[in-house]
XYZ file of C-alpha atoms in Angstrom:
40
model
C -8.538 14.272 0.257
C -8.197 10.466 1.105
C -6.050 8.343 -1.659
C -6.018 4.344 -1.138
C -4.616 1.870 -3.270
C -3.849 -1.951 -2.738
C -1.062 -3.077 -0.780
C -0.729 -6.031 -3.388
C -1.950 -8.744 -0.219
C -4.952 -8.125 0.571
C -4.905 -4.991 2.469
C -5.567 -1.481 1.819
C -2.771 1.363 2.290
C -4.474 4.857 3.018
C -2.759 8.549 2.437
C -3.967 12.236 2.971
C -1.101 13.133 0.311
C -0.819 12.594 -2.868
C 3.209 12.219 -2.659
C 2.521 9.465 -0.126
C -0.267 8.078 -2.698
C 2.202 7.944 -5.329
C 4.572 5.732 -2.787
C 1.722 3.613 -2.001
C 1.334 2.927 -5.416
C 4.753 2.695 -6.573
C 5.160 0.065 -3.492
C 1.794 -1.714 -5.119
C 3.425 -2.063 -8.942
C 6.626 -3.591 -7.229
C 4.615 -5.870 -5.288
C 3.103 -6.824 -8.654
C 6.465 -7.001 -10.580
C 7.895 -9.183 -8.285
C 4.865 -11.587 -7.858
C 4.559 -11.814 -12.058
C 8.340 -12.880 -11.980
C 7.852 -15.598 -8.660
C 5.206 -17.111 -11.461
C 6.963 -17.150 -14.572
């Protein structure tokens, strides 16, 4: 299997795993957190 997900700027991160998805996207939703609080 091939996961990908976002990396939140622009990019793409790629994993064979789906632990390492689940990072990738866990790194992704922090990205987003963080960018909703720069613009509040």
């Amino acid at each position: 299997n091939l996961y990908f997900v976002s990396d939140g700027h622009g990019g793409l991160r790629f994993a064979k795993e789906l632990d390492e998805h689940n990072k990738n996207v866990r790194l992704f939703r922090k990205v987003q957190r963080e960018a909703g609080q720069r613009g509040s």
